[in-house]
Short mmCIF file of N, CA and C in Angstrom, two decimals:
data_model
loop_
_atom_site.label_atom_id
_atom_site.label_comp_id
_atom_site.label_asym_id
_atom_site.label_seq_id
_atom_site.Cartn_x
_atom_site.Cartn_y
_atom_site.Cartn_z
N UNK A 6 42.77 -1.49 13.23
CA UNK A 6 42.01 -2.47 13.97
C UNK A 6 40.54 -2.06 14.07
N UNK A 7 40.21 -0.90 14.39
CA UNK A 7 38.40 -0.10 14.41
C UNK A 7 38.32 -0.39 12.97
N UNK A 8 39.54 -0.08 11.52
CA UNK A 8 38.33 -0.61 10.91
C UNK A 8 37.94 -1.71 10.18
N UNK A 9 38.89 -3.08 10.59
CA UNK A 9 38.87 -4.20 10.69
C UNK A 9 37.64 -4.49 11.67
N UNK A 10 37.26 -4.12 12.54
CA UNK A 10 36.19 -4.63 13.86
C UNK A 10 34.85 -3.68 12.93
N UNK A 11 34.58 -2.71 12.66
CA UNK A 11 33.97 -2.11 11.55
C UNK A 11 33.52 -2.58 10.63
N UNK A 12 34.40 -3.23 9.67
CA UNK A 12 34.21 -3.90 8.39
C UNK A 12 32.82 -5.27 8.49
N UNK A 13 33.91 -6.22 9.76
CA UNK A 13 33.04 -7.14 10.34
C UNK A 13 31.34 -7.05 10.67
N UNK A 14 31.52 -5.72 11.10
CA UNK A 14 30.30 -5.66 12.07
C UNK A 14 28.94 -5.51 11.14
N UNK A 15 29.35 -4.13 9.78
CA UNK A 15 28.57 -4.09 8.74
C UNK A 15 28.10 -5.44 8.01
N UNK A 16 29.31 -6.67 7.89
CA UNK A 16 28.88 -7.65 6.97
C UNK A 16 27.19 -8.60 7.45
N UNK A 17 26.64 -8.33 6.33
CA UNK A 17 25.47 -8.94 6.31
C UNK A 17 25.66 -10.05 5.49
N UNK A 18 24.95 -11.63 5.96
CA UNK A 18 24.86 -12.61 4.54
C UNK A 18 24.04 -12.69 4.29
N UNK A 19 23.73 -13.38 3.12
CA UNK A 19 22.60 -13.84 2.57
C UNK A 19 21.73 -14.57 3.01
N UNK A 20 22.15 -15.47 3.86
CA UNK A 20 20.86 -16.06 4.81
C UNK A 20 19.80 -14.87 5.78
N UNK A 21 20.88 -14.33 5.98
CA UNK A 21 20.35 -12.88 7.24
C UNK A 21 19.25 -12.07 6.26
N UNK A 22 19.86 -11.64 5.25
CA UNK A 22 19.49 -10.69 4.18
C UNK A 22 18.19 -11.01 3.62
N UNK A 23 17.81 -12.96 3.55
CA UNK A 23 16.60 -13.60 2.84
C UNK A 23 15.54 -13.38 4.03
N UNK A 24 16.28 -13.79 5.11
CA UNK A 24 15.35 -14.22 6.65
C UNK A 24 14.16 -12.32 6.69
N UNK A 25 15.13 -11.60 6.31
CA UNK A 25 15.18 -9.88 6.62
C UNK A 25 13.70 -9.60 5.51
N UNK A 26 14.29 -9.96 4.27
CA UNK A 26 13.20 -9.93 3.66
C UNK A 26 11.70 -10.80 3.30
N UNK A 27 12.25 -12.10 3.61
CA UNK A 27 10.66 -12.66 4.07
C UNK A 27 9.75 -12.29 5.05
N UNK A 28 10.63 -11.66 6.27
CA UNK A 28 9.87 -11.04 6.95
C UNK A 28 9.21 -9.99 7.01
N UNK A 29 9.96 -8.78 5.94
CA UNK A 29 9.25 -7.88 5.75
C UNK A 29 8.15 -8.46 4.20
N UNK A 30 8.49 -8.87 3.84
CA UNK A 30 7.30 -9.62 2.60
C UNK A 30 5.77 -9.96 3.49
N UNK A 31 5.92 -11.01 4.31
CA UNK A 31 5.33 -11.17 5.57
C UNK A 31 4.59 -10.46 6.00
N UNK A 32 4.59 -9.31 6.31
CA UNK A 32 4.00 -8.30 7.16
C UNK A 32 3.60 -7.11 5.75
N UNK A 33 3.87 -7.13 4.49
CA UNK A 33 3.02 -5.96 3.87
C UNK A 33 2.06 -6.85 3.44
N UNK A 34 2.21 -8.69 3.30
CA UNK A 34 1.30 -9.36 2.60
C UNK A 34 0.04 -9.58 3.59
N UNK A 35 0.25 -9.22 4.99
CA UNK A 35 -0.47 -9.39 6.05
C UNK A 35 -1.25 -8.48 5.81
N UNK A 36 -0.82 -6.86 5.45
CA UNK A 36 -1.08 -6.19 5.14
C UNK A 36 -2.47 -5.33 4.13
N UNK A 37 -2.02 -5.74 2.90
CA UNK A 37 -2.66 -6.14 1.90
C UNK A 37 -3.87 -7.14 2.17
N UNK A 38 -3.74 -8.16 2.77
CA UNK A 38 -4.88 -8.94 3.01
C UNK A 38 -5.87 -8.27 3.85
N UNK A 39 -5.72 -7.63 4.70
CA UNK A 39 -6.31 -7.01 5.38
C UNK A 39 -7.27 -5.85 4.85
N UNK A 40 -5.98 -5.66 3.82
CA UNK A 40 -7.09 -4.00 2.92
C UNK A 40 -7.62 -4.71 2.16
N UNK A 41 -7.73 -6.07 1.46
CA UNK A 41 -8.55 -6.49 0.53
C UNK A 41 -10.38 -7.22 1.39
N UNK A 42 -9.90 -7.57 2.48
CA UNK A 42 -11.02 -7.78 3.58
C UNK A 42 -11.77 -6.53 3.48
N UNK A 43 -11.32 -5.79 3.91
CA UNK A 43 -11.79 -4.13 4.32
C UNK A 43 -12.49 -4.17 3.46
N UNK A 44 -11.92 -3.84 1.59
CA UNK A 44 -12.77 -3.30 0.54
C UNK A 44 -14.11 -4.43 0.26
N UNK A 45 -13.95 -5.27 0.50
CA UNK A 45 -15.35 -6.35 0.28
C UNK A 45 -16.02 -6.01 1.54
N UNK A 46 -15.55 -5.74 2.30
CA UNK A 46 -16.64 -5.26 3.24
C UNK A 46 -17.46 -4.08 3.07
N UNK A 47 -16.94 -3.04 2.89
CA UNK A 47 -17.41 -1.55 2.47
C UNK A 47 -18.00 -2.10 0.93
N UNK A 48 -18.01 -3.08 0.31
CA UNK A 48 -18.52 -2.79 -0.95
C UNK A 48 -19.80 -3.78 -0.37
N UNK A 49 -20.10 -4.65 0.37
CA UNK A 49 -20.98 -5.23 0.99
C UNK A 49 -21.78 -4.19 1.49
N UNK A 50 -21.50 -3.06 2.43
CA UNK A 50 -22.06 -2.51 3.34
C UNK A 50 -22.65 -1.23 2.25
N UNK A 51 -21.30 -0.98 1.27
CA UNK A 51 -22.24 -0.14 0.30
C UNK A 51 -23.63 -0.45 -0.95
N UNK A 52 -23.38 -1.74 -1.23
CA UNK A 52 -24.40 -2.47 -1.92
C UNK A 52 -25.85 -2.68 -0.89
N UNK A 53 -25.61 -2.54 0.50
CA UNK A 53 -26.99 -2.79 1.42
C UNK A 53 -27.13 -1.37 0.99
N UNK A 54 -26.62 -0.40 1.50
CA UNK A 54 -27.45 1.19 1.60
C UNK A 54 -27.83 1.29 0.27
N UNK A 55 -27.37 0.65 -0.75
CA UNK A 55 -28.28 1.43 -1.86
C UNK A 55 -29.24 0.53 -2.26
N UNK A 56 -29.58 -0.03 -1.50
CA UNK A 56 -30.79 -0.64 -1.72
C UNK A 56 -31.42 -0.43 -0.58
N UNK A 57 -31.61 0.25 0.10
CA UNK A 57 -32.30 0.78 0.89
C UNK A 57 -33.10 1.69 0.95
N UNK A 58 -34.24 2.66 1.50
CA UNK A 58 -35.22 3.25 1.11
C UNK A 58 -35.04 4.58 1.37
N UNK A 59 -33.49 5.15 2.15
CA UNK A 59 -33.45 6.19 2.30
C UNK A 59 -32.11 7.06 1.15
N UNK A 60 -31.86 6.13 1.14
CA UNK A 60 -31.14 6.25 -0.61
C UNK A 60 -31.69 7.08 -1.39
N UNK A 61 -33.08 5.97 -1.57
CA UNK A 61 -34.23 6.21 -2.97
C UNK A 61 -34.71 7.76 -2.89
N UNK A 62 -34.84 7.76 -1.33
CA UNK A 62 -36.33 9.22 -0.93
C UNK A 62 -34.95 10.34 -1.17
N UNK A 63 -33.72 9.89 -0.40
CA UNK A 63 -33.01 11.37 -0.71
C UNK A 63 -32.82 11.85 -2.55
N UNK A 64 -32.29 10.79 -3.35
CA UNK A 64 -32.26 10.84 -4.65
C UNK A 64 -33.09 11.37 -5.78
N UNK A 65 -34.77 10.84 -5.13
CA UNK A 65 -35.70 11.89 -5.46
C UNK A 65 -36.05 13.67 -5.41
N UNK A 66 -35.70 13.81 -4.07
CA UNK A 66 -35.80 14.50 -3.60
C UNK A 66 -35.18 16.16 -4.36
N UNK A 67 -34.06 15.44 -5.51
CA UNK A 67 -33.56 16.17 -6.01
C UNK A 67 -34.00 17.09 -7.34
N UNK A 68 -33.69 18.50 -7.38
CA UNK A 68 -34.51 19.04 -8.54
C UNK A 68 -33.56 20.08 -9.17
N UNK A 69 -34.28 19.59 -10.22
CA UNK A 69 -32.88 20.50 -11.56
C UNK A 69 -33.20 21.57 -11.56
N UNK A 70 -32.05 22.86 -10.91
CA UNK A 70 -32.28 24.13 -10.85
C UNK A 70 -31.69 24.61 -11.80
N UNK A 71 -31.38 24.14 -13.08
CA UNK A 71 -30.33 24.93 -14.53
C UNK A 71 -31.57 25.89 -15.42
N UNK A 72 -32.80 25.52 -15.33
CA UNK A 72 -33.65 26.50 -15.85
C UNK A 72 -33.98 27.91 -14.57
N UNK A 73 -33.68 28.25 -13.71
CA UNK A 73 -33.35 29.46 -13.04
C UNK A 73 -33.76 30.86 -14.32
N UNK A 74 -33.50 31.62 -13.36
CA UNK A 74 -33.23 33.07 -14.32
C UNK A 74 -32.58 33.48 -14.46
N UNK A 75 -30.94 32.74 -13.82
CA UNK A 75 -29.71 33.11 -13.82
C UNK A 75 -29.23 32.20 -15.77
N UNK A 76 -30.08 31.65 -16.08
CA UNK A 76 -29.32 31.29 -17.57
C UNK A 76 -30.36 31.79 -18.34
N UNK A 77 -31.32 33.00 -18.13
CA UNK A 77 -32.12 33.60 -19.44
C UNK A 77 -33.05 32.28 -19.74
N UNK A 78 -34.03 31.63 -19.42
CA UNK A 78 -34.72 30.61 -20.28
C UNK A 78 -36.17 31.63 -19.79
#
């Protein structure tokens, strides 16, 4: 009889099983939308800073130390 009342209890149908997975479909697609918002944003916010003027001055700023005396030139 436990495992007759057992058997029952495990059975899942297919309506249950579809409902189960639209809902989780649902919520990673919620998901996903959300991280695709995000990345246009950060690619917005990264396209302003590099056009910006402190970009430019740090980028300059930079100087090629490979002629040193550590490589013999």
């Amino acid at each position: 009889m436990l495992n007759n009342l057992l058997s029952k209890a495990l059975v899942v149908t297919t309506t249950q099983l579809t409902m189960i997975l639209i809902a989780v479909a649902s919520i990673f697609l919620v998901f996903i939308i959300i991280a695709i918002i995000k990345m246009y944003r950060l690619k917005a916010e990264n396209k302003k800073l590099m056009e910006t003027n402190a970009f430019r001055d740090s980028d300059e700023s930079y100087k090629d130390f490979t002629s040193s005396h550590l490589y013999d030139n």
